[in-house]
CSV table of C-alpha atoms in Angstrom, one decimal:
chain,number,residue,atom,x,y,z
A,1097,UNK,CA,0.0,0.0,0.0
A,1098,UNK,CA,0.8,3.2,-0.6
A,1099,UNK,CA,2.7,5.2,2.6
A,1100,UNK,CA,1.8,8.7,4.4
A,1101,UNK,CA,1.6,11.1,2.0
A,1102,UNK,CA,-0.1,14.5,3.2
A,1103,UNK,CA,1.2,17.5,2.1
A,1104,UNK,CA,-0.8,20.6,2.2
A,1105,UNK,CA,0.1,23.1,-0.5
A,1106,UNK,CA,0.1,27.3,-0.3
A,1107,UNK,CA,-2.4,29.3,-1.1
A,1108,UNK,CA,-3.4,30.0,-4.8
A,1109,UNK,CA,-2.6,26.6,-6.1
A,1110,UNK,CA,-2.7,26.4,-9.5
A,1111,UNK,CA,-6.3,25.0,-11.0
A,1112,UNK,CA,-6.6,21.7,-12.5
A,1113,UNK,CA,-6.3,22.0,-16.3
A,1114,UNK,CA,-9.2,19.2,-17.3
A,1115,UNK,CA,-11.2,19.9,-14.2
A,1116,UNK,CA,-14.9,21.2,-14.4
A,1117,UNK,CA,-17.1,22.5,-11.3
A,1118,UNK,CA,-18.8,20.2,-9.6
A,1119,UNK,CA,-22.9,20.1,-11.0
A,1120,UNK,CA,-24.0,16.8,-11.6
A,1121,UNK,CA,-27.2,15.8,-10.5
A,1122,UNK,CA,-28.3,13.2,-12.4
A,1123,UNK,CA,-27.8,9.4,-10.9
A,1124,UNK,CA,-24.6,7.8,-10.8
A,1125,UNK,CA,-23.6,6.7,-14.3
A,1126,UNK,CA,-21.3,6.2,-17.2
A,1127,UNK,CA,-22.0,8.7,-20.2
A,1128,UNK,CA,-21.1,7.7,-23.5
A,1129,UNK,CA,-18.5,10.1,-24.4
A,1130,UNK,CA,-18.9,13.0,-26.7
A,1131,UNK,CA,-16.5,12.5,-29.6
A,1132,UNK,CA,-14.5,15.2,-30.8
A,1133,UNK,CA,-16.1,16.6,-34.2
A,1134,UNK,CA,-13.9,16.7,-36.9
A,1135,UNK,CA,-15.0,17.5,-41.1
A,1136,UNK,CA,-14.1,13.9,-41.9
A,1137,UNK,CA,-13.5,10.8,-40.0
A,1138,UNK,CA,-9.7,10.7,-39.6
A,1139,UNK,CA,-8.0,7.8,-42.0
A,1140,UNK,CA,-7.9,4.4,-40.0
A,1141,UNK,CA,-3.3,5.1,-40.1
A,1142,UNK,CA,-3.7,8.1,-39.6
A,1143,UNK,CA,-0.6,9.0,-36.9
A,1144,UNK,CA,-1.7,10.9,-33.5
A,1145,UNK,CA,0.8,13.4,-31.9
A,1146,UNK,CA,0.9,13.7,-27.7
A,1147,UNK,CA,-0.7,17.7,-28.4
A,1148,UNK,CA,-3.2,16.7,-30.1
A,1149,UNK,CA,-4.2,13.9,-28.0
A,1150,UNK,CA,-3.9,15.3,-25.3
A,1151,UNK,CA,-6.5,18.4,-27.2
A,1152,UNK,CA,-8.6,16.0,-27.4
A,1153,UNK,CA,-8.6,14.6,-23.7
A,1154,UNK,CA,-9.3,17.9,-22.8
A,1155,UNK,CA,-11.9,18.5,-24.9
A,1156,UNK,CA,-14.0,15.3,-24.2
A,1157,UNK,CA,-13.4,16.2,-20.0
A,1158,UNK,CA,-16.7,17.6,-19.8
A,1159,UNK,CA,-19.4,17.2,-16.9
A,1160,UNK,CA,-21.6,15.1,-19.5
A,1161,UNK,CA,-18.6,12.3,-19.3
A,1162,UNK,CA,-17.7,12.9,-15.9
A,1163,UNK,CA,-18.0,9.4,-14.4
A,1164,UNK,CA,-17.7,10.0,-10.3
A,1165,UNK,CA,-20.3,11.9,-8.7
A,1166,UNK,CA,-18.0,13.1,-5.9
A,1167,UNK,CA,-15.0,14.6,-6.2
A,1168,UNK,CA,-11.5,12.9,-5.3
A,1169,UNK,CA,-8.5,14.4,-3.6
A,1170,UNK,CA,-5.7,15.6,-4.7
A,1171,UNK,CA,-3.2,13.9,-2.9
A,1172,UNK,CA,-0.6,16.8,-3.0
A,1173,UNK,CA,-3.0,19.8,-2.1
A,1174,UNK,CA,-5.7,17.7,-0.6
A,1175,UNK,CA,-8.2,19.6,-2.6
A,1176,UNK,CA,-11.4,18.0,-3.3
A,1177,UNK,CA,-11.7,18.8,-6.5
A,1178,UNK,CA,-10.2,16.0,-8.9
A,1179,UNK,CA,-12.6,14.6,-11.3
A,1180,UNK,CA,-12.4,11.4,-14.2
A,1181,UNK,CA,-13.8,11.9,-17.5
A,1182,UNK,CA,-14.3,8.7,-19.7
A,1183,UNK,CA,-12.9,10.5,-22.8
A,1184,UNK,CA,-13.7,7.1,-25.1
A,1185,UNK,CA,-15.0,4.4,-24.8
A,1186,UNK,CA,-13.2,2.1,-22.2
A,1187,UNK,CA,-10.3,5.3,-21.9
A,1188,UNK,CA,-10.3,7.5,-18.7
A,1189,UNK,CA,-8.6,10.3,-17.5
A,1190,UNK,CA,-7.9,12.8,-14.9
A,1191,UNK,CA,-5.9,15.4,-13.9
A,1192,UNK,CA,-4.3,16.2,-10.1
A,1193,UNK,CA,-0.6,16.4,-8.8
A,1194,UNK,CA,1.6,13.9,-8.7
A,1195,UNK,CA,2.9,12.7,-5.1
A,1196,UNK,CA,5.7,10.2,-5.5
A,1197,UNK,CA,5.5,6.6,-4.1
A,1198,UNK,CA,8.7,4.9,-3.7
A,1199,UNK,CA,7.6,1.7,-2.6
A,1200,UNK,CA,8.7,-1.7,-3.6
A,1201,UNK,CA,11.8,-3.9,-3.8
A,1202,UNK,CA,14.0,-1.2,-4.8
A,1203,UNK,CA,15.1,0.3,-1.4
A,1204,UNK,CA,14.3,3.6,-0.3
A,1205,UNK,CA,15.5,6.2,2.5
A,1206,UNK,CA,11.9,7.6,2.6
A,1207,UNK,CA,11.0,6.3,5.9
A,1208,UNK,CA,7.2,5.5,4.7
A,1209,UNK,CA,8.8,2.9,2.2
A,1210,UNK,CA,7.3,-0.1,2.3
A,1211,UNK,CA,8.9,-3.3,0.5
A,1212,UNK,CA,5.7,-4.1,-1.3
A,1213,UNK,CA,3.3,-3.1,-3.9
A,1214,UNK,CA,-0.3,-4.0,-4.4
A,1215,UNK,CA,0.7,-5.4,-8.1
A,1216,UNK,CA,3.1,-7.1,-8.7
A,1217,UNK,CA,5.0,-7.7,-11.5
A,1218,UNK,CA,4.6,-11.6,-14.0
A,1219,UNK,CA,7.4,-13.2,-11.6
A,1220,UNK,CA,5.1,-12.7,-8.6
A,1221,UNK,CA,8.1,-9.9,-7.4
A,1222,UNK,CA,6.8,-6.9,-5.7
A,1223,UNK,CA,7.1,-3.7,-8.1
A,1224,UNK,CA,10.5,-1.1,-8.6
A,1225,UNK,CA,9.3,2.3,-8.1
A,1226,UNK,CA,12.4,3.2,-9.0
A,1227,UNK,CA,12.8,1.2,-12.2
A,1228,UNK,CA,9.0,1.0,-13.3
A,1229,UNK,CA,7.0,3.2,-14.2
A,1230,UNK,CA,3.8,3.0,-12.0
A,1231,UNK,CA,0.5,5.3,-11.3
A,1232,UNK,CA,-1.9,4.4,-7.7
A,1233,UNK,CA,-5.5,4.5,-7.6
A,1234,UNK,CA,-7.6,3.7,-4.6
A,1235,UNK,CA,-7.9,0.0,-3.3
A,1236,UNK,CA,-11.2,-0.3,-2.9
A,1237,UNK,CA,-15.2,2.5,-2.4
A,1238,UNK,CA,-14.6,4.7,0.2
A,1239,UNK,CA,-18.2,5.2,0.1
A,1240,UNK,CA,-18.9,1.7,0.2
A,1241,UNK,CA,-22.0,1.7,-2.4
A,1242,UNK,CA,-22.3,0.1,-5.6
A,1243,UNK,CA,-22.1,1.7,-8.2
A,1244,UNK,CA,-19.7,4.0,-6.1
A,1245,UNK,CA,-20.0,7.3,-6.2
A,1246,UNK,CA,-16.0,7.9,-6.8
A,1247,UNK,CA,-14.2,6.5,-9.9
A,1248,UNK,CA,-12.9,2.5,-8.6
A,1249,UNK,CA,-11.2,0.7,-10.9
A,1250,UNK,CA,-12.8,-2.3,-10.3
A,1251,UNK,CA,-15.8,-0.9,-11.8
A,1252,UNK,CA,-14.5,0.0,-15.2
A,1253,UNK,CA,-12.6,-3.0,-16.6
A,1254,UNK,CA,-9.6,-2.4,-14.8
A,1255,UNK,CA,-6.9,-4.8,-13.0
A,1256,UNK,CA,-2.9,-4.8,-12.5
A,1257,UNK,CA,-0.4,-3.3,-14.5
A,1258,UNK,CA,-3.6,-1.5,-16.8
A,1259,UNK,CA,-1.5,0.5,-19.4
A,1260,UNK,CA,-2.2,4.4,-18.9
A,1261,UNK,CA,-0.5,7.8,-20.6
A,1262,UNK,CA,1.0,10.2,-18.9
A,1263,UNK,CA,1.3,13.8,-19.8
A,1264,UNK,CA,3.3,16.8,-18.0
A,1265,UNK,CA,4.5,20.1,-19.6
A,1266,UNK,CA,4.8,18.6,-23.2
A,1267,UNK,CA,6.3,15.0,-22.5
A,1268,UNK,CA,3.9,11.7,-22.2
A,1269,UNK,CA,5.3,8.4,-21.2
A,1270,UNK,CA,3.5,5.1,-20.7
A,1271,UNK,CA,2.8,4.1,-17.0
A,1272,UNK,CA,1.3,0.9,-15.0
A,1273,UNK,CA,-1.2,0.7,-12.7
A,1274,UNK,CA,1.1,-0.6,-9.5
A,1275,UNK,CA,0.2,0.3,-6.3
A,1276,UNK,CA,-3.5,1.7,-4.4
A,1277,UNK,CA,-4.1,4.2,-1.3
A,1278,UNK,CA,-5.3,3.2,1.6
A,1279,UNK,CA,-8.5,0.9,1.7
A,1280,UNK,CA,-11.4,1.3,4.4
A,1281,UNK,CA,-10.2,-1.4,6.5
A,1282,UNK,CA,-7.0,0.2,7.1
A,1283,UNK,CA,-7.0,2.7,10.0
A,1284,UNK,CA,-2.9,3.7,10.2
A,1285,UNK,CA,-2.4,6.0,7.0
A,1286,UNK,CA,-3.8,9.9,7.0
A,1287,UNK,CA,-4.6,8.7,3.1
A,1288,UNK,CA,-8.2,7.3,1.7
A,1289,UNK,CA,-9.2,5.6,-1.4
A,1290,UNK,CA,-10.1,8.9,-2.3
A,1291,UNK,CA,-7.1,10.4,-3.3
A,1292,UNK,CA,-5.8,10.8,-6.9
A,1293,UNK,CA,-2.4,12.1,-8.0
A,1294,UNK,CA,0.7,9.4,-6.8
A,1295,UNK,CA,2.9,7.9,-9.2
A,1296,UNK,CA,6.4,6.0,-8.6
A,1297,UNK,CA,9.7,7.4,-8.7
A,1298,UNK,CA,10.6,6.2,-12.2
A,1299,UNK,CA,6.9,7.9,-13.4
A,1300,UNK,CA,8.3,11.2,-11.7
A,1301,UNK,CA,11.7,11.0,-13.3
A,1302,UNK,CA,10.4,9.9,-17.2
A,1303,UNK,CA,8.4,13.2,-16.9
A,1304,UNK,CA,10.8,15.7,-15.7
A,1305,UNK,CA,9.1,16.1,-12.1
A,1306,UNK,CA,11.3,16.0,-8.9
A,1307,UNK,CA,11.2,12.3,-8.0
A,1308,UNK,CA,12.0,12.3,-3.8
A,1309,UNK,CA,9.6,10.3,-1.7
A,1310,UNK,CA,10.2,12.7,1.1
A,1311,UNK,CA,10.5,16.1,-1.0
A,1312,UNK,CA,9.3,15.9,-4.2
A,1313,UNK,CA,6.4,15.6,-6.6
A,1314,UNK,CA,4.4,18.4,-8.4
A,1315,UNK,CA,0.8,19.9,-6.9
A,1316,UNK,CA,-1.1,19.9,-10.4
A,1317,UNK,CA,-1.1,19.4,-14.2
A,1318,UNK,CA,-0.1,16.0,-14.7
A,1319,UNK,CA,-3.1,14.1,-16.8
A,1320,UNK,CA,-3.3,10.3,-16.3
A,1321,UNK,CA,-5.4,8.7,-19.1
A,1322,UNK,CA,-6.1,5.5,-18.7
A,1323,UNK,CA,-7.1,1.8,-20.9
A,1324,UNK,CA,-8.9,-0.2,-19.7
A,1325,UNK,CA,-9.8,-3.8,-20.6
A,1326,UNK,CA,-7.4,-7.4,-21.2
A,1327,UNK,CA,-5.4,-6.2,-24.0
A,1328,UNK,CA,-4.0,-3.2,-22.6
A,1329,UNK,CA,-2.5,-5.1,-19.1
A,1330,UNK,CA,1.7,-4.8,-19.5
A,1331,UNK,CA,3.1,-8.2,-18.6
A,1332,UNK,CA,7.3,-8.4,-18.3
A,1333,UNK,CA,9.3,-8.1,-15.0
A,1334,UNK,CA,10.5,-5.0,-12.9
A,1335,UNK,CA,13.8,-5.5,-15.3
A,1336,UNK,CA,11.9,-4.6,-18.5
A,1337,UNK,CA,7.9,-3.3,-17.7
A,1338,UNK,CA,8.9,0.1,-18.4
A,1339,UNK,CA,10.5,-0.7,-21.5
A,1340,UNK,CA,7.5,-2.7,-22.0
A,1341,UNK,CA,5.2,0.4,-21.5
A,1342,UNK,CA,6.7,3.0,-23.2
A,1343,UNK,CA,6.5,0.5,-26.9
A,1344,UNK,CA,2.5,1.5,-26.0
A,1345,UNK,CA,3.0,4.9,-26.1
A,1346,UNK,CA,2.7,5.4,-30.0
A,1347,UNK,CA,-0.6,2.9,-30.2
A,1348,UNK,CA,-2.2,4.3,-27.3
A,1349,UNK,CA,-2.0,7.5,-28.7
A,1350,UNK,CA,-3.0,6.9,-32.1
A,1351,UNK,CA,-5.9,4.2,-31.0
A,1352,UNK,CA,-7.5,7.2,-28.6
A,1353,UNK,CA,-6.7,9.9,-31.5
A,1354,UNK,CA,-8.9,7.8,-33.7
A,1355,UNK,CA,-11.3,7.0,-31.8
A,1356,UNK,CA,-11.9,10.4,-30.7
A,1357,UNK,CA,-11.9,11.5,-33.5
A,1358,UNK,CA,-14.5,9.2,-35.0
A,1359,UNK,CA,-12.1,7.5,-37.3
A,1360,UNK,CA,-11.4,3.7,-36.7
A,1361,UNK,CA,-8.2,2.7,-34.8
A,1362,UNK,CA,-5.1,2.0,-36.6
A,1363,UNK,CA,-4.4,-1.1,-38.7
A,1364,UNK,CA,-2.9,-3.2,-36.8
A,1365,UNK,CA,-5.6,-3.1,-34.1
A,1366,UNK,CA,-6.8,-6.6,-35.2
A,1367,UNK,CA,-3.2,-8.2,-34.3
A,1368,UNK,CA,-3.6,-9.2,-30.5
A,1369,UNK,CA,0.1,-10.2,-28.4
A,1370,UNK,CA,0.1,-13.1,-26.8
A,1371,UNK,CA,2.0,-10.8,-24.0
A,1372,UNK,CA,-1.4,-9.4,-23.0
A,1373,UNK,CA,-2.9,-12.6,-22.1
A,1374,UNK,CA,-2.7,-14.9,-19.1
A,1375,UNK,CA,-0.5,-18.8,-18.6
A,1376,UNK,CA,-1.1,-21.8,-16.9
A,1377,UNK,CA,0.7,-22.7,-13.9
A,1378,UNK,CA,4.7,-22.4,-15.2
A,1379,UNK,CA,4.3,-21.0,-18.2
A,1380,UNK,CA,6.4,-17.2,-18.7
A,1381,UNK,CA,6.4,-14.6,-21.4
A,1382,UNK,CA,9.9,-14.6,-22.6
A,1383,UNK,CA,11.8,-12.4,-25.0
A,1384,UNK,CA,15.0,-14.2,-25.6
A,1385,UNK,CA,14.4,-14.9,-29.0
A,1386,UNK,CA,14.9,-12.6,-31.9
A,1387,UNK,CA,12.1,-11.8,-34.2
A,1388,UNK,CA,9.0,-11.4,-32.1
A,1389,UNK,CA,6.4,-8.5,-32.6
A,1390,UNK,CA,5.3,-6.5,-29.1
A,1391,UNK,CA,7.1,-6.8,-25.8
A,1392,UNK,CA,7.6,-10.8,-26.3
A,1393,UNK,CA,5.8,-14.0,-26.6
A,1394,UNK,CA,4.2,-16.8,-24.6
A,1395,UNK,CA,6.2,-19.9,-23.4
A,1396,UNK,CA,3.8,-22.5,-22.1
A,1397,UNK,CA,5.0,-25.3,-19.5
A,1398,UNK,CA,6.2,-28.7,-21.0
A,1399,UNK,CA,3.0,-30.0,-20.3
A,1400,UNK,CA,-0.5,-31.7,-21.5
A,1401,UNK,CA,-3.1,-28.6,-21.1
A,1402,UNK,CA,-0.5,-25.9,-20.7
A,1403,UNK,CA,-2.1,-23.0,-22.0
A,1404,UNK,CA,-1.8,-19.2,-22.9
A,1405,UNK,CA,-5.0,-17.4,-22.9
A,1406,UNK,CA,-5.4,-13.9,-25.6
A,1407,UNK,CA,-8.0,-11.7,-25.2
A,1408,UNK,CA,-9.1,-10.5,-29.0
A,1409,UNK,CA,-11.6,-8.1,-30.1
A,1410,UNK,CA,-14.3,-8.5,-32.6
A,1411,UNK,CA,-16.2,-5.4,-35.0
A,1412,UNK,CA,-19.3,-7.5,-35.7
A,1413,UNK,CA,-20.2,-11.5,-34.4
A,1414,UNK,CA,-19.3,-13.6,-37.2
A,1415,UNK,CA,-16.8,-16.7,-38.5
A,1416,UNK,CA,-13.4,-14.9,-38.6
A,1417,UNK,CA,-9.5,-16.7,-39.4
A,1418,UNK,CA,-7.3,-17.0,-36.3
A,1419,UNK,CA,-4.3,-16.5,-37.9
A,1420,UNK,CA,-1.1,-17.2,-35.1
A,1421,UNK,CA,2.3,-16.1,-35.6
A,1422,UNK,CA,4.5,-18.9,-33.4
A,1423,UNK,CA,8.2,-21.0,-33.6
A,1424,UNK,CA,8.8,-24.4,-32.7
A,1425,UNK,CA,12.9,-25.0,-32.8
A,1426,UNK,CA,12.4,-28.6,-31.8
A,1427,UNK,CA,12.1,-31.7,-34.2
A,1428,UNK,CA,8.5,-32.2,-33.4
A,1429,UNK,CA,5.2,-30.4,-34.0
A,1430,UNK,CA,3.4,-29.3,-31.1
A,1431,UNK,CA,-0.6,-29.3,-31.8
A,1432,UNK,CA,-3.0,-27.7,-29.6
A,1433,UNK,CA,-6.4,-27.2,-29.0
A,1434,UNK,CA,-8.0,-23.8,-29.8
A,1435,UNK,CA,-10.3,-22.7,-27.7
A,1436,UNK,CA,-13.1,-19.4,-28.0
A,1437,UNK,CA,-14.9,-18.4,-24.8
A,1438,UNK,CA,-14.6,-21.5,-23.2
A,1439,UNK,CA,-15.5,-24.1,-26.3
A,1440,UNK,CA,-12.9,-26.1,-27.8
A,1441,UNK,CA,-12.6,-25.5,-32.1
A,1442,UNK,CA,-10.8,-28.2,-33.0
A,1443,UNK,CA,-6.8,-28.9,-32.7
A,1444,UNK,CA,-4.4,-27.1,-34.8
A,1445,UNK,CA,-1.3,-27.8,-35.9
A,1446,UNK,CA,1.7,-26.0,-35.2
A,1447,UNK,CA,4.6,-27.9,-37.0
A,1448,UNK,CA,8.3,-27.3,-36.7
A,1449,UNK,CA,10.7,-24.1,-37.8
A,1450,UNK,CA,14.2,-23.7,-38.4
A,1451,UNK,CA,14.8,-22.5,-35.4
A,1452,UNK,CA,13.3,-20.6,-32.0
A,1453,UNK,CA,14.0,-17.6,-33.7
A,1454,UNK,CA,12.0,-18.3,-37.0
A,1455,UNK,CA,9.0,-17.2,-36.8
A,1456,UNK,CA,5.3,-19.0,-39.4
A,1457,UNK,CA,2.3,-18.6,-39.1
A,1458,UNK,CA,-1.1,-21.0,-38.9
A,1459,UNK,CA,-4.7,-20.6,-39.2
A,1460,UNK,CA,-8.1,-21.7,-38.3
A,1461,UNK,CA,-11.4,-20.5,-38.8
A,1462,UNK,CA,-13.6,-20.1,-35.7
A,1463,UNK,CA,-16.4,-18.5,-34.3
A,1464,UNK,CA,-16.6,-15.0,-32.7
A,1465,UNK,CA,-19.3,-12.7,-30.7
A,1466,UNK,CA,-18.8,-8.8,-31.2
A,1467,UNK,CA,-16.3,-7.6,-28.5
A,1468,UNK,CA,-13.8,-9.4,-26.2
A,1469,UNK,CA,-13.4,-12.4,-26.8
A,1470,UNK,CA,-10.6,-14.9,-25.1
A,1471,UNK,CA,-8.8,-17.4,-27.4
A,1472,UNK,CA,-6.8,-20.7,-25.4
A,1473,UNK,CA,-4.0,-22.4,-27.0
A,1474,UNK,CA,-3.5,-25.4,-25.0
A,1475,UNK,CA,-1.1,-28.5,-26.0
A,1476,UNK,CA,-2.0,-31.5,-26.8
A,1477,UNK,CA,1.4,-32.8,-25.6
A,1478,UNK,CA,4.1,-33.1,-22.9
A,1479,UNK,CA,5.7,-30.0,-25.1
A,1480,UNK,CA,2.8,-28.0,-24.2
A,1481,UNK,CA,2.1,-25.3,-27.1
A,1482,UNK,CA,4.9,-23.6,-29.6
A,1483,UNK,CA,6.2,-20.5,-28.5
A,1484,UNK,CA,3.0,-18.0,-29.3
A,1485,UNK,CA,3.7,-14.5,-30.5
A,1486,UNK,CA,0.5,-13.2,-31.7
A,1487,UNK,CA,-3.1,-13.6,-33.3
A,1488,UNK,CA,-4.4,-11.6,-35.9
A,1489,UNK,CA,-8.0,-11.7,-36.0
A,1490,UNK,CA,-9.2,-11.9,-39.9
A,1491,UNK,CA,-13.1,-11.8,-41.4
């Protein structure tokens, strides 16, 4: 959990850049957002910079997309007046200060450091706040109502390590979520689940903002947009998540450029990683071998039912071709069954390449509903599956 972090700020703050007064009084719920009018729909390639995203963020942070019906706090000033916008659909953002959380296994001469993290990275090791990138939301309703009245991740398709953008003064970065604030059952921290505005040392440093647990950290003007949903969870280890996250940076921004500005997202937003999905029981996503797209690719346990999980999207419901992108650097094929929601396909074969850095590809046609959808590889074998670097998702 997060430590003590109250700071009270001077008078005449400066105002939060995306925040709006405080007048909703309609019931709790989520608006769909208003897109940003443009002439024309922009061109599905079309390449997003971080000003104009960031325009746009700004411009779709109105009260009819505001999603909490009480403010937060702004965990530097203490101000109750932080407010998240859903600025597309499944994408929210706010802006506050930035208090710095040094938590973790790095070690720390703040003496509120704790060793751990909520989070953790896809060892099982608690996270580096000095070497990843991380943002802190609140651990569970302060208000203890459903649907609750403050934004709670839990809520809005949110889990671990859910990719985010980070803006400050010109610079964006790509962030984690890592660590929460204090939940209802704890009594020892001067914090609440209320608060908004902490991010990890290496968060503070990436973005030019003084990064001591004890002295530093910025009162306002840092916007934290955030993706929510399967496919946008960072997977690696506290040596390479932030390397991990900042490969986002360019698709995040020109998937939320499109979208909000009523164009389609880019490309190669029907290509899914097998890096944002989820192993059996000793499996790892490795990235030891040259050639792969993304951060890496899924290595299943030598077993019978070792598995990978990928969560896909769908336009429409419909028959589409699984196309997966894999090596096998063995002598054998390694078949496995494919799996959609739950219901096995069929098997597929995934026969042998010249090596494990030679990458083929293999297909099967299956059925899909519109929107998430989760695909299973699972071998057939004691090999377990090939090494799985991606799915692309064809009609």
């Amino acid at each position: 959990m997060s430590p003590i972090r109250v700071r009270l700020t001077v008078a005449g703050a400066a105002a939060l850049a995306l925040t709006t007064t405080f007048a909703m009084t309609n019931a709790h719920a989520v608006t769909p957002p208003r897109a940003v009018t443009t002439p024309h729909a922009a061109p599905a390639d079309t390449t997003y910079t971080a000003a104009e995203v960031l325009a746009g963020v700004k411009k779709n942070s109105t009260a009819a997309n505001q999603v909490n019906t009480k403010p937060h706090i702004n965990t530097m000033t203490r101000a109750m007046n932080v407010n998240v916008y859903q600025v597309a659909s499944g994408v929210y953002a706010y802006t506050s200060s930035m208090a710095i959380d040094d938590d973790g296994s790095d070690p720390d001469p703040d003496p509120d450091h704790q060793g751990d993290t909520t989070w953790h990275d896809s060892s099982g090791k608690a996270l580096a706040a000095h070497h990843v990138p991380f943002y802190v939301l609140g651990d569970d309703c302060w208000d203890r109502k459903t649907p609750c009245p403050h934004f709670f991740y839990k809520e809005h398709g949110m889990s671990g390590r859910q990719f985010a953008l980070m803006f400050y003064k010109g610079k964006v970065i790509g962030s984690i979520f890592g660590d929460t604030q204090t939940a209802n059952n704890q009594t020892t921290s001067d914090n609440d689940s209320r608060e908004l505005g902490e991010a990890s040392v290496k968060a503070a440093q990436l973005l030019g903002i003084p990064s001591s647990g004890t002295t530093g950290g910025v009162d306002n003007g840092v916007t934290v947009v955030m993706f929510s949903g399967p496919s946008w969870v960072v997977n690696g280890t506290n040596a390479n998540l932030n390397a991990n996250a900042q490969v986002k940076v360019q698709q995040a921004l020109d998937s939320l450029g499109a979208a909000m500005a009523g164009g389609t997202p880019p490309p190669n937003g029907n290509v899914f990683e097998a890096e944002t999905g989820t192993l059996s029981a000793g499996g790892t996503f490795d990235s030891n071998h040259a050639g792969f797209t993304g951060t890496g690719f899924a290595n299943t346990a030598n077993a019978v039912g070792a598995y990978v999980d990928i969560p896909v999207t769908a336009a429409a419901a419909g028959t589409k071709t699984l196309s997966f992108r894999y090596s096998d650097g063995t002598t054998s094929a390694r078949p496995a069954t494919i799996s959609v929601n739950g219901a096995a396909q069929g098997t597929l074969n995934f026969p042998t390449t010249a090596n494990w850095d030679t990458w083929a590809n293999v297909s099967v046609a299956v059925p899909l509903k519109a929107g998430a959808n989760t695909i299973r590889v699972a071998g057939t074998t004691a090999a377990g599956d090939a090494n799985i670097d991606s799915v692309t998702v064809s009609p």
